[in-house]
Amino acid sequence: MFVWDENLLNDEQVKAINEPDSVFLIACPGSGKTRTLTYKIAKELSVLEHKNKWIVAITYTHRAADEIKERIESLGVDTSKLWIGTIHSFCLEWILKPYGCYHSALKYGFRVINSHETEELLTPLCAPFSNEKVSYYDCGYYYTSQGMSLSCQVAKKGIVGGILSQYHSILLKNNQIDFEQILFFSYQLIMQYSSISKILSGLFTYILVDEYQDTKEIQYAIFASILRSGNNNVKAFIVGDPNQAIYTSLGGYAISVDELRVITNLNIVEKELSKNYRSSKRIIKHFSHYKVFNSTIVSEGENKDFPSIVIYDKTTDRQNLSITITDVIKYYVEECGLSENEVCIVAPWWVHLATLTRGLSSLLPEYSFNGPGMTPFARDVDNFWYKLTKIILTEPSPTLFVRRIRWAKDIINDLHSANVGHQNLTNRSLLREINSIKIDEQDGLTYLRLFFEELFKRIGIDFNLNLSLLEHHTAFFESSYKLIDKIKKEHATYAGDIDTFRNVFKPRKGITVSTIHGVKGAEFDAVIAYGLLDGFVPHFSDSSEENAKKLIYVIGSRARKHLYLISEKGRMTGFGYYRHERIPTRVLEQHVFNYNSAHYENVLSEERVVDVVS
């Protein structure tokens, strides 16, 4: 059985890992949640006796899945019987591909379209309703076990419902499905055919779920059906933080342990990880004020006694925002000695960040920024050609060999699924072919197009004769060209050369610029947040006090040492007589906290000292 150095885990983590029953684990920020999940998977893999059994781990992102799998492999544990990925990938792999033929919408085959294709279909359907101010951005939706739920304003739901009905008819006619339908059709299959749950429960010994607070009701229903069919032979290990449930507008919610017991019929033990190894006591005191679930958070890390600077700035004008943030960055890097990589800038929406990133790049040319909207091709993780691009553009090196071998295995599996597999093609031989190809071309997309053609010529497969590969190829390039056109309009200095493409898969360097949702799960020495205004935090369509608290909790809990919060002046809303300035987020404005103020005025240049609240 897998054993570990006793100094690597604390008592709370060990008790959760060694619990023989199913576990519902509430983990505070910085408590070693990922490490606990990793060691639990490693332990269960090490005692897996039957060669036909699997451990299943469901993560919120593909990146999290890769990270956890690599950590387990680094522990020396065999991962050949581990399936790990997102719930959408799980549904495709274990439900839709093997059992889709039993669903009327899938029986003639299907292809999952990406977000760019969805936009292309919905935009003309929305055009007749421009006077009602209905656009593609109003057409967000998700499914529950009761049917479709729309994300738009109540006044637009009638129109949007009709648009989506047309959209789904087009998908059905073209044998296509979108991201949300992956879940809905999987749910329908697993509910209609109880044998599917029974078969899957016979294959799995454990189902582990990360970030349960971001899980949708229909997702709970899918894996609960499998657990219930297992008659206590399949255990669950559910991990998350209900205080970070910030995806409610997309259908995510933090289920209670009692609800989970009811829908799974399992004996589930509730446990907690309460020790924060990330942030200082002062940072924890600030973000703990915004808890909506009464969990315990205790500072235990090396930063616990760090003299953190926590500032709330309500006087910076929108027009001077770039200058203020420039001064704060300089202070953190040049005065506090922080690395660029350990500074993060967050805001509610991407549209705010794109403009700011350009301004900061101009004001701080000596600094690097990882800003939004600069990926030069469609990042559709389920597209065959995107998967291949990831291998092609990742530089061969000993440290990345295991990762590239795993990606090559995925490519070969996809080829077999498309019925064009080559029996002599192995993971290693595919990598050798990729590594040996040299293309003399500077334009990124042209380079990839030529590379694909050369590679498939060498392995003896004509992908043009395979409908699935050809559809993926067309979708990849059409989406990429359209994305690049958008980027060029936003970023005049955009370069589409192959070096820019390769940078996408290199380790990121510089100051991170991200949305609040995008930064969840990360941590930095210093976090600068702006746009903390009513209508932004919380969003105007989801304006509850609870949701505002969760967003501010996530912002604060990303910081190890310093936190700079900005509710800038001068952002307007409304029209005509009703036009007015946005006010600061109420729950932040009302929080009585001993913020740093005049004593730390050297954070900003002498000409721009902000009268922060004290």
Coordinates of C-alpha atoms in Angstrom, one line a residue:
M1 CA 0.0 0.0 0.0
F2 CA 1.1 3.6 -0.8
V3 CA 2.7 5.2 2.3
W4 CA 3.9 8.8 2.8
D5 CA 6.3 10.7 5.0
E6 CA 4.3 11.7 8.1
N7 CA 5.7 15.2 7.9
L8 CA 4.0 15.8 4.5
L9 CA 0.4 15.8 5.8
N10 CA -1.3 17.2 8.9
D11 CA -3.8 15.3 11.1
E12 CA -6.9 16.6 9.4
Q13 CA -5.6 15.5 6.0
V14 CA -4.5 12.1 7.2
K15 CA -7.9 11.4 8.8
A16 CA -9.7 12.4 5.6
I17 CA -7.5 10.1 3.5
N18 CA -7.7 7.1 5.9
E19 CA -11.5 7.3 6.4
P20 CA -12.9 4.0 5.2
D21 CA -16.4 5.4 4.5
S22 CA -17.3 8.0 1.9
V23 CA -16.1 11.5 2.8
F24 CA -17.6 15.0 2.4
L25 CA -14.6 17.3 2.9
I26 CA -15.0 21.0 3.5
A27 CA -11.6 22.6 2.8
C28 CA -10.7 26.2 3.5
P29 CA -8.5 28.2 1.1
G30 CA -4.8 27.2 1.3
S31 CA -5.5 24.1 3.3
G32 CA -3.8 21.6 1.0
K33 CA -7.0 20.4 -0.6
T34 CA -5.3 19.3 -3.9
R35 CA -2.6 17.5 -1.9
T36 CA -5.2 15.7 0.1
L37 CA -7.1 14.7 -3.0
T38 CA -3.9 13.6 -4.7
Y39 CA -2.8 11.4 -1.8
K40 CA -6.3 9.9 -1.4
I41 CA -6.3 8.9 -5.1
A42 CA -2.7 7.5 -4.8
K43 CA -3.7 5.4 -1.8
E44 CA -6.8 4.0 -3.4
L45 CA -4.9 3.2 -6.6
S46 CA -2.3 1.3 -4.6
V47 CA -4.9 -1.0 -3.0
L48 CA -6.9 -1.6 -6.2
E49 CA -6.8 -5.3 -6.6
H50 CA -9.1 -6.1 -9.6
K51 CA -7.6 -5.4 -13.0
N52 CA -11.0 -4.4 -14.4
K53 CA -11.8 -1.7 -11.7
W54 CA -11.2 2.0 -12.0
I55 CA -10.8 5.0 -9.8
V56 CA -12.6 8.1 -11.2
A57 CA -11.7 11.6 -10.3
I58 CA -13.8 14.5 -11.6
T59 CA -12.1 17.9 -11.6
Y60 CA -13.4 21.4 -12.6
T61 CA -10.7 22.0 -15.3
H62 CA -8.5 20.0 -17.5
R63 CA -5.5 21.8 -16.0
A64 CA -6.4 20.6 -12.5
A65 CA -6.7 17.0 -13.9
D66 CA -3.3 17.2 -15.5
E67 CA -1.7 18.6 -12.3
I68 CA -3.2 16.0 -10.0
K69 CA -2.3 13.1 -12.4
E70 CA 1.3 14.3 -12.6
R71 CA 1.6 14.6 -8.9
I72 CA 0.4 11.1 -8.4
E73 CA 2.9 9.8 -11.0
S74 CA 5.7 11.7 -9.2
L75 CA 4.8 9.7 -6.1
G76 CA 5.6 6.6 -8.0
V77 CA 2.0 5.3 -8.1
D78 CA 0.7 3.6 -11.3
T79 CA -2.1 5.7 -12.8
S80 CA -3.1 3.2 -15.5
K81 CA -6.4 2.5 -13.7
L82 CA -7.2 6.1 -12.9
W83 CA -9.6 8.1 -15.1
I84 CA -9.4 11.8 -14.3
G85 CA -11.0 14.8 -16.1
T86 CA -13.9 17.1 -16.2
I87 CA -17.5 16.0 -15.8
H88 CA -18.1 16.8 -19.5
S89 CA -15.2 14.6 -20.5
F90 CA -16.4 11.9 -18.2
C91 CA -19.9 12.0 -19.7
L92 CA -18.4 11.8 -23.3
E93 CA -16.1 8.9 -22.5
W94 CA -18.2 6.7 -20.2
I95 CA -21.8 7.6 -21.3
L96 CA -22.3 9.3 -24.7
K97 CA -19.7 7.4 -26.8
P98 CA -20.6 3.9 -25.6
Y99 CA -24.4 4.4 -25.2
G100 CA -25.3 7.4 -27.4
C101 CA -26.8 5.1 -30.0
Y102 CA -29.7 4.6 -27.6
H103 CA -30.6 8.3 -27.7
S104 CA -32.7 9.7 -30.5
A105 CA -30.6 12.8 -30.9
L106 CA -27.3 10.9 -31.0
K107 CA -28.1 7.6 -32.7
Y108 CA -26.7 8.8 -36.1
G109 CA -23.5 10.0 -34.5
F110 CA -22.6 13.4 -33.2
R111 CA -19.9 16.0 -32.9
V112 CA -19.4 18.5 -30.0
I113 CA -19.2 22.0 -31.3
N114 CA -17.0 24.7 -29.6
S115 CA -18.0 28.1 -28.3
H116 CA -17.0 29.9 -31.5
E117 CA -19.3 27.7 -33.6
T118 CA -22.1 28.3 -31.0
E119 CA -21.6 32.0 -31.5
E120 CA -21.7 31.7 -35.3
L121 CA -25.0 29.9 -35.1
L122 CA -26.7 32.1 -32.5
T123 CA -25.6 35.5 -33.8
P124 CA -27.8 35.5 -37.0
L125 CA -30.7 34.0 -35.0
C126 CA -30.5 37.0 -32.6
A127 CA -30.2 39.6 -35.3
P128 CA -34.0 40.1 -35.9
F129 CA -34.3 41.0 -32.2
S130 CA -31.7 43.8 -32.1
N131 CA -34.4 46.4 -31.2
E132 CA -35.1 44.4 -28.1
K133 CA -31.3 44.4 -27.4
V134 CA -31.1 40.7 -27.5
S135 CA -27.6 39.4 -28.6
Y136 CA -25.6 36.2 -28.5
Y137 CA -24.4 37.2 -25.0
D138 CA -28.0 36.8 -23.7
C139 CA -28.3 33.2 -24.8
G140 CA -26.4 31.5 -22.0
Y141 CA -28.2 28.5 -20.5
Y142 CA -27.7 25.3 -18.6
Y143 CA -29.8 22.2 -17.8
T144 CA -31.2 20.9 -14.6
S145 CA -32.9 17.6 -14.1
Q146 CA -36.2 19.6 -14.8
G147 CA -35.0 21.0 -18.1
M148 CA -33.4 24.1 -19.5
S149 CA -32.7 27.2 -17.4
L150 CA -31.9 30.6 -19.0
S151 CA -29.3 33.0 -17.7
C152 CA -30.7 36.2 -19.3
Q153 CA -32.9 38.9 -17.8
V154 CA -36.5 37.9 -17.1
A155 CA -37.8 40.3 -19.8
K156 CA -35.8 38.6 -22.5
K157 CA -36.5 35.0 -21.6
G158 CA -39.4 34.6 -24.1
I159 CA -37.3 35.7 -27.0
V160 CA -34.2 33.9 -26.0
G161 CA -36.2 30.7 -25.4
G162 CA -37.4 30.9 -29.0
I163 CA -33.9 31.5 -30.3
L164 CA -32.5 28.6 -28.4
S165 CA -35.3 26.3 -29.8
Q166 CA -34.2 27.2 -33.3
Y167 CA -30.5 26.7 -32.4
H168 CA -31.2 23.3 -31.0
S169 CA -33.1 22.3 -34.1
I170 CA -30.1 23.3 -36.2
L171 CA -27.8 21.2 -34.0
L172 CA -30.1 18.2 -34.3
K173 CA -30.3 18.5 -38.1
N174 CA -26.4 18.6 -38.3
N175 CA -25.8 15.8 -35.8
Q176 CA -24.1 18.3 -33.5
I177 CA -24.3 18.9 -29.7
D178 CA -23.0 21.7 -27.6
F179 CA -21.2 21.8 -24.2
E180 CA -24.4 21.9 -22.1
Q181 CA -26.1 19.1 -24.1
I182 CA -23.3 16.7 -23.2
L183 CA -24.6 16.8 -19.6
F184 CA -28.3 16.8 -20.5
F185 CA -28.2 13.9 -22.9
S186 CA -26.0 11.9 -20.5
Y187 CA -28.5 12.6 -17.7
Q188 CA -31.4 11.4 -20.0
L189 CA -29.6 8.2 -20.9
I190 CA -28.6 7.3 -17.4
M191 CA -32.1 8.0 -16.1
Q192 CA -33.9 6.1 -18.9
Y193 CA -31.5 3.1 -18.9
S194 CA -30.7 2.0 -15.3
S195 CA -28.4 -0.6 -16.7
I196 CA -25.9 2.1 -17.6
S197 CA -25.5 3.1 -13.9
K198 CA -25.3 -0.5 -12.9
I199 CA -22.6 -1.3 -15.4
L200 CA -20.5 1.8 -14.5
S201 CA -20.9 1.1 -10.7
G202 CA -19.4 -2.3 -11.4
L203 CA -16.4 -0.7 -13.0
F204 CA -15.6 1.9 -10.4
T205 CA -14.5 1.6 -6.7
Y206 CA -14.2 5.3 -6.0
I207 CA -15.7 8.5 -7.5
L208 CA -13.8 11.6 -6.3
V209 CA -15.2 15.1 -7.0
D210 CA -13.1 18.2 -6.7
E211 CA -14.6 21.7 -6.2
Y212 CA -18.0 20.3 -5.4
Q213 CA -19.3 23.9 -4.8
D214 CA -19.1 24.5 -8.6
T215 CA -21.0 21.4 -9.5
K216 CA -24.4 21.6 -11.2
E217 CA -27.5 19.8 -9.9
I218 CA -27.6 17.7 -13.1
Q219 CA -24.0 16.7 -12.5
Y220 CA -24.8 15.6 -9.0
A221 CA -27.7 13.6 -10.4
I222 CA -25.4 11.8 -12.9
F223 CA -22.7 10.6 -10.5
A224 CA -25.2 10.0 -7.7
S225 CA -27.1 7.5 -9.9
I226 CA -23.8 5.6 -10.3
L227 CA -23.1 5.7 -6.6
R228 CA -26.6 4.6 -5.7
S229 CA -26.4 1.7 -8.1
G230 CA -23.2 0.5 -6.5
N231 CA -25.0 -0.5 -3.3
N232 CA -22.2 0.8 -1.1
N233 CA -19.5 -0.9 -3.2
V234 CA -18.6 2.4 -4.8
K235 CA -17.3 5.1 -2.3
A236 CA -17.3 8.8 -2.8
F237 CA -14.8 11.5 -1.8
I238 CA -16.3 14.9 -2.3
V239 CA -14.1 18.0 -1.7
G240 CA -14.6 21.8 -1.9
D241 CA -15.4 25.1 -0.2
P242 CA -19.0 26.3 -0.1
N243 CA -17.7 29.9 0.5
Q244 CA -16.2 29.8 -3.0
A245 CA -19.4 28.9 -4.8
I246 CA -19.2 31.7 -7.4
Y247 CA -20.7 29.8 -10.4
T248 CA -24.3 30.0 -9.4
S249 CA -25.2 31.9 -12.6
L250 CA -24.0 28.8 -14.5
G251 CA -26.0 26.4 -12.4
G252 CA -23.3 25.5 -9.8
Y253 CA -24.2 25.2 -6.2
A254 CA -22.8 23.8 -3.0
I255 CA -24.8 20.8 -2.0
S256 CA -25.1 19.9 1.7
V257 CA -23.9 16.7 3.1
D258 CA -27.5 15.7 4.0
E259 CA -28.7 16.2 0.5
L260 CA -25.8 14.2 -0.8
R261 CA -26.6 11.3 1.6
V262 CA -30.2 11.3 0.3
I263 CA -29.4 11.2 -3.4
T264 CA -26.6 8.6 -3.1
N265 CA -27.9 6.3 -0.3
L266 CA -24.3 6.3 1.1
N267 CA -23.0 6.6 4.6
I268 CA -21.0 9.8 4.2
V269 CA -18.7 11.2 6.9
E270 CA -18.3 15.0 7.0
K271 CA -14.8 16.3 7.7
E272 CA -12.9 19.6 7.5
L273 CA -9.6 21.0 6.5
S274 CA -9.3 24.2 8.6
K275 CA -5.6 25.1 8.5
N276 CA -4.6 27.8 5.9
Y277 CA -1.0 27.6 4.9
R278 CA -1.2 30.4 2.4
S279 CA -2.1 33.7 3.9
S280 CA -1.2 36.0 6.8
K281 CA -3.6 36.3 9.8
R282 CA -4.4 39.8 8.6
I283 CA -5.4 38.7 5.1
I284 CA -7.5 35.8 6.6
K285 CA -9.2 38.1 9.0
H286 CA -10.3 40.3 6.1
F287 CA -11.7 37.6 3.8
S288 CA -13.2 35.6 6.6
H289 CA -15.7 38.4 7.1
Y290 CA -17.3 37.4 3.8
K291 CA -17.9 33.7 4.7
V292 CA -21.5 32.5 3.9
F293 CA -20.8 29.1 5.4
N294 CA -19.5 29.0 8.9
S295 CA -16.3 27.0 8.3
T296 CA -13.1 27.3 10.4
I297 CA -10.0 29.0 9.0
V298 CA -6.8 29.1 11.0
S299 CA -3.5 30.6 9.8
E300 CA -0.7 28.0 10.0
G301 CA 1.8 28.8 7.3
E302 CA 5.1 30.6 7.1
N303 CA 3.2 33.9 6.3
K304 CA 0.9 33.8 9.3
D305 CA 2.6 36.7 11.1
F306 CA 3.6 38.6 8.0
P307 CA 2.7 42.4 8.4
S308 CA 0.3 42.5 5.4
I309 CA -0.8 45.7 3.8
V310 CA -4.6 45.7 3.1
I311 CA -5.8 48.8 1.4
Y312 CA -9.3 49.8 0.2
D313 CA -9.2 52.6 -2.4
K314 CA -12.5 54.4 -3.1
T315 CA -11.2 57.6 -4.7
T316 CA -9.2 56.6 -7.7
D317 CA -11.0 57.7 -10.9
R318 CA -11.6 55.3 -13.7
Q319 CA -9.5 57.5 -16.0
N320 CA -6.5 57.2 -13.7
L321 CA -6.9 53.5 -12.9
S322 CA -3.9 52.4 -15.0
I323 CA -1.7 54.9 -13.3
T324 CA -2.8 53.9 -9.8
I325 CA -2.3 50.2 -10.6
T326 CA 1.1 51.0 -12.1
D327 CA 2.2 52.7 -8.9
V328 CA 1.0 49.8 -6.8
I329 CA 2.8 47.3 -9.0
K330 CA 6.0 49.2 -8.8
Y331 CA 5.7 49.4 -5.0
Y332 CA 5.2 45.7 -4.7
V333 CA 8.1 44.7 -7.0
E334 CA 10.6 47.5 -6.4
E335 CA 10.0 48.3 -2.7
C336 CA 8.6 45.1 -1.3
G337 CA 10.9 42.9 -3.5
L338 CA 8.1 40.7 -4.9
S339 CA 8.5 38.8 -8.1
E340 CA 6.4 39.8 -11.1
N341 CA 5.1 36.3 -11.2
E342 CA 3.7 36.7 -7.7
V343 CA 1.5 39.7 -8.5
C344 CA -2.1 39.3 -9.8
I345 CA -4.6 41.9 -11.1
V346 CA -8.3 40.8 -11.1
A347 CA -11.5 42.4 -12.2
P348 CA -15.1 41.1 -12.7
W349 CA -15.2 41.0 -16.5
W350 CA -12.7 40.3 -19.4
V351 CA -13.8 43.5 -21.2
H352 CA -12.3 45.6 -18.4
L353 CA -9.1 43.6 -18.3
A354 CA -8.3 43.8 -22.0
T355 CA -8.2 47.6 -22.0
L356 CA -6.3 47.8 -18.8
T357 CA -3.7 45.3 -19.9
R358 CA -2.9 47.4 -23.0
G359 CA -2.6 50.5 -20.7
L360 CA -0.3 48.8 -18.3
S361 CA 1.9 47.4 -21.0
S362 CA 2.4 50.9 -22.3
L363 CA 3.1 52.4 -18.8
L364 CA 5.4 49.5 -17.7
P365 CA 7.2 48.3 -20.9
E366 CA 9.9 46.6 -18.7
Y367 CA 7.2 44.3 -17.2
S368 CA 5.5 41.2 -18.6
F369 CA 1.8 40.6 -18.4
N370 CA -0.3 37.5 -18.9
G371 CA -3.4 39.2 -20.1
P372 CA -6.7 38.1 -21.6
G373 CA -7.6 37.5 -25.2
M374 CA -4.2 36.8 -26.6
T375 CA -4.5 33.1 -27.3
P376 CA -4.0 33.0 -31.1
F377 CA -6.1 29.9 -31.9
A378 CA -9.2 28.2 -30.7
R379 CA -8.6 26.5 -27.4
D380 CA -11.2 23.7 -27.8
V381 CA -9.8 21.0 -25.5
D382 CA -12.0 18.3 -27.0
N383 CA -11.0 19.1 -30.6
F384 CA -8.6 16.5 -32.1
W385 CA -6.4 19.1 -33.8
Y386 CA -6.2 21.2 -30.7
K387 CA -4.9 18.2 -28.8
L388 CA -2.3 17.6 -31.6
T389 CA -1.3 21.3 -31.6
K390 CA -0.6 21.0 -27.9
I391 CA 2.1 18.3 -28.6
I392 CA 3.5 20.1 -31.6
L393 CA 4.0 23.4 -29.9
T394 CA 5.3 22.0 -26.6
E395 CA 9.1 21.9 -26.8
P396 CA 10.5 18.4 -26.4
S397 CA 12.4 18.1 -23.1
P398 CA 13.1 15.5 -20.5
T399 CA 10.8 17.3 -18.0
L400 CA 7.9 17.2 -20.3
F401 CA 8.4 13.8 -21.8
V402 CA 5.8 12.0 -19.6
R403 CA 3.2 14.6 -20.3
R404 CA 3.8 14.5 -24.1
I405 CA 3.7 10.7 -24.1
R406 CA 0.3 10.9 -22.4
W407 CA -1.0 13.4 -24.9
A408 CA 0.3 11.2 -27.7
K409 CA -1.7 8.3 -26.2
D410 CA -4.8 10.5 -26.3
I411 CA -4.2 11.2 -30.0
I412 CA -3.9 7.5 -30.9
N413 CA -7.0 6.7 -28.9
D414 CA -8.9 9.4 -30.8
L415 CA -7.7 7.9 -34.1
H416 CA -8.9 4.5 -33.1
S417 CA -12.3 6.0 -32.0
A418 CA -12.5 7.6 -35.5
N419 CA -11.8 4.2 -37.0
V420 CA -8.5 5.3 -38.6
G421 CA -6.1 3.8 -36.2
H422 CA -2.7 2.6 -37.4
Q423 CA -1.7 -0.7 -35.7
N424 CA 2.1 0.1 -35.9
L425 CA 1.7 3.6 -34.5
T426 CA 2.7 3.9 -30.8
N427 CA 3.0 6.8 -28.4
R428 CA 6.8 6.9 -28.8
S429 CA 6.8 6.5 -32.6
L430 CA 4.2 9.3 -32.9
L431 CA 6.4 11.6 -30.8
R432 CA 9.4 10.7 -32.9
E433 CA 7.6 11.7 -36.1
I434 CA 6.4 15.0 -34.5
N435 CA 9.9 15.8 -33.2
S436 CA 11.5 15.2 -36.6
I437 CA 9.3 17.4 -38.7
K438 CA 10.7 20.8 -39.7
I439 CA 8.4 23.4 -41.3
D440 CA 9.8 26.5 -42.8
E441 CA 6.9 28.9 -42.2
Q442 CA 6.4 31.9 -39.9
D443 CA 2.7 32.3 -40.0
G444 CA 1.2 30.3 -37.1
L445 CA -1.9 28.9 -38.7
T446 CA -0.2 28.1 -42.0
Y447 CA 2.6 26.4 -40.0
L448 CA 0.0 24.2 -38.3
R449 CA -1.8 23.4 -41.5
L450 CA 1.4 22.3 -43.2
F451 CA 2.5 20.4 -40.1
F452 CA -0.7 18.4 -39.9
E453 CA -0.5 17.5 -43.6
E454 CA 3.2 16.3 -43.3
L455 CA 2.6 14.3 -40.1
F456 CA -0.4 12.4 -41.6
K457 CA 1.5 11.8 -44.8
R458 CA 4.3 10.2 -42.8
I459 CA 1.9 8.0 -40.7
G460 CA 0.0 7.0 -43.8
I461 CA -3.5 8.3 -43.0
D462 CA -5.6 10.6 -45.2
F463 CA -7.6 12.5 -42.7
N464 CA -9.7 14.1 -45.5
L465 CA -11.4 10.7 -46.0
N466 CA -12.6 10.6 -42.4
L467 CA -15.7 12.7 -41.7
S468 CA -15.0 13.2 -38.0
L469 CA -11.4 14.3 -38.4
L470 CA -12.3 16.5 -41.3
E471 CA -15.1 18.2 -39.3
H472 CA -12.7 18.8 -36.4
H473 CA -10.1 20.2 -38.8
T474 CA -12.6 22.6 -40.4
A475 CA -13.9 23.7 -37.0
F476 CA -10.3 24.3 -35.6
F477 CA -9.2 26.5 -38.5
E478 CA -12.4 28.4 -39.0
S479 CA -12.7 29.2 -35.3
S480 CA -9.0 30.2 -35.2
Y481 CA -9.2 32.6 -38.1
K482 CA -12.2 34.3 -36.6
L483 CA -10.6 34.5 -33.2
I484 CA -7.4 36.0 -34.7
D485 CA -9.5 38.6 -36.5
K486 CA -11.1 39.6 -33.1
I487 CA -7.7 39.8 -31.4
K488 CA -6.3 42.0 -34.2
K489 CA -9.1 44.5 -33.7
E490 CA -8.5 44.6 -30.0
H491 CA -4.7 44.4 -30.1
A492 CA -3.0 46.4 -32.9
T493 CA 0.4 44.9 -32.1
Y494 CA -0.8 41.3 -32.4
A495 CA 1.6 39.0 -34.2
G496 CA 0.4 35.7 -35.6
D497 CA 3.9 34.2 -36.0
I498 CA 4.7 30.7 -34.9
D499 CA 6.7 31.9 -31.9
T500 CA 3.6 33.6 -30.6
F501 CA 1.7 30.3 -31.0
R502 CA 4.5 28.4 -29.1
N503 CA 4.3 30.9 -26.2
V504 CA 0.7 29.6 -25.4
F505 CA 2.1 26.4 -24.0
K506 CA 5.2 27.7 -22.3
P507 CA 5.2 28.3 -18.6
R508 CA 3.6 31.7 -18.0
K509 CA 5.8 34.5 -16.8
G510 CA 5.0 38.0 -15.5
I511 CA 2.0 39.6 -13.8
T512 CA -1.2 37.7 -14.1
V513 CA -4.3 39.5 -15.3
S514 CA -7.5 37.6 -14.8
T515 CA -11.2 37.7 -14.0
I516 CA -12.3 36.7 -10.4
H517 CA -13.6 33.5 -11.8
G518 CA -10.5 32.8 -13.7
V519 CA -8.1 33.2 -10.8
K520 CA -9.9 30.8 -8.5
G521 CA -7.6 28.1 -7.4
A522 CA -4.5 30.2 -7.8
E523 CA -2.4 32.1 -5.2
F524 CA -0.1 35.1 -5.2
D525 CA 2.0 37.2 -2.9
A526 CA -0.1 40.3 -3.8
V527 CA -3.5 40.7 -5.3
I528 CA -4.8 44.0 -6.8
A529 CA -8.6 44.0 -7.5
Y530 CA -10.7 46.7 -9.1
G531 CA -14.2 47.0 -10.5
L532 CA -15.6 46.3 -7.0
L533 CA -18.8 48.1 -7.8
D534 CA -22.5 47.4 -7.5
G535 CA -23.6 45.8 -10.8
F536 CA -20.2 44.3 -11.3
V537 CA -19.7 42.6 -7.9
P538 CA -22.2 41.2 -7.7
H539 CA -23.3 41.0 -11.3
F540 CA -26.5 43.1 -12.1
S541 CA -28.4 39.9 -13.1
D542 CA -27.4 38.1 -9.8
S543 CA -27.3 40.9 -7.3
S544 CA -27.6 39.0 -4.0
E545 CA -25.5 40.0 -1.0
E546 CA -24.4 36.4 -0.6
N547 CA -23.0 36.2 -4.1
A548 CA -21.1 39.5 -3.6
K549 CA -19.6 38.1 -0.4
K550 CA -18.4 34.9 -2.2
L551 CA -16.6 36.9 -4.9
I552 CA -14.8 39.2 -2.4
Y553 CA -13.9 36.0 -0.4
V554 CA -12.3 34.5 -3.4
I555 CA -10.4 37.7 -4.2
G556 CA -9.0 38.0 -0.7
S557 CA -8.2 34.3 -0.3
R558 CA -5.9 34.4 -3.3
A559 CA -3.4 36.7 -1.5
R560 CA -0.5 35.5 0.7
K561 CA 0.9 38.9 1.8
H562 CA -0.8 42.0 0.4
L563 CA -4.3 43.0 -0.8
Y564 CA -5.2 46.2 -2.7
L565 CA -9.0 46.7 -3.3
I566 CA -10.3 49.4 -5.6
S567 CA -13.9 50.6 -6.0
E568 CA -13.1 53.2 -8.7
K569 CA -15.1 56.4 -9.3
G570 CA -16.5 57.5 -12.7
R571 CA -18.0 54.3 -14.0
M572 CA -21.5 55.2 -15.2
T573 CA -24.6 53.2 -15.8
G574 CA -28.2 53.7 -17.1
F575 CA -29.4 56.0 -19.8
G576 CA -30.6 59.6 -20.1
Y577 CA -32.3 60.9 -16.9
Y578 CA -31.5 57.6 -15.2
R579 CA -27.8 57.7 -15.9
H580 CA -25.7 57.7 -12.7
E581 CA -22.4 56.7 -11.2
R582 CA -21.9 53.2 -10.0
I583 CA -21.5 52.9 -6.2
P584 CA -19.0 50.6 -4.4
T585 CA -20.0 47.0 -3.7
R586 CA -22.2 47.4 -0.6
V587 CA -20.9 44.5 1.5
L588 CA -17.3 45.8 0.9
E589 CA -18.3 49.4 1.7
Q590 CA -20.0 48.3 4.9
H591 CA -17.2 46.2 6.2
V592 CA -15.5 47.9 9.2
F593 CA -11.9 46.9 8.9
N594 CA -8.6 48.5 10.1
Y595 CA -7.3 49.2 6.5
N596 CA -3.8 50.6 6.0
S597 CA -3.9 54.2 5.0
A598 CA -1.7 57.3 5.4
H599 CA 1.1 55.3 7.1
Y600 CA 1.6 53.4 3.8
E601 CA 1.1 56.4 1.4
N602 CA 4.4 55.5 -0.3
V603 CA 2.5 52.8 -2.1
L604 CA 1.6 55.6 -4.6
S605 CA 3.5 58.4 -6.2
E606 CA 3.5 61.7 -4.3
E607 CA 1.2 63.3 -6.9
R608 CA -1.4 60.5 -6.6
V609 CA -1.7 59.7 -2.9
V610 CA -5.0 58.1 -2.4
D611 CA -7.0 58.9 0.7
V612 CA -7.8 55.3 1.6
V613 CA -10.3 54.6 4.3
S614 CA -9.1 53.8 7.8

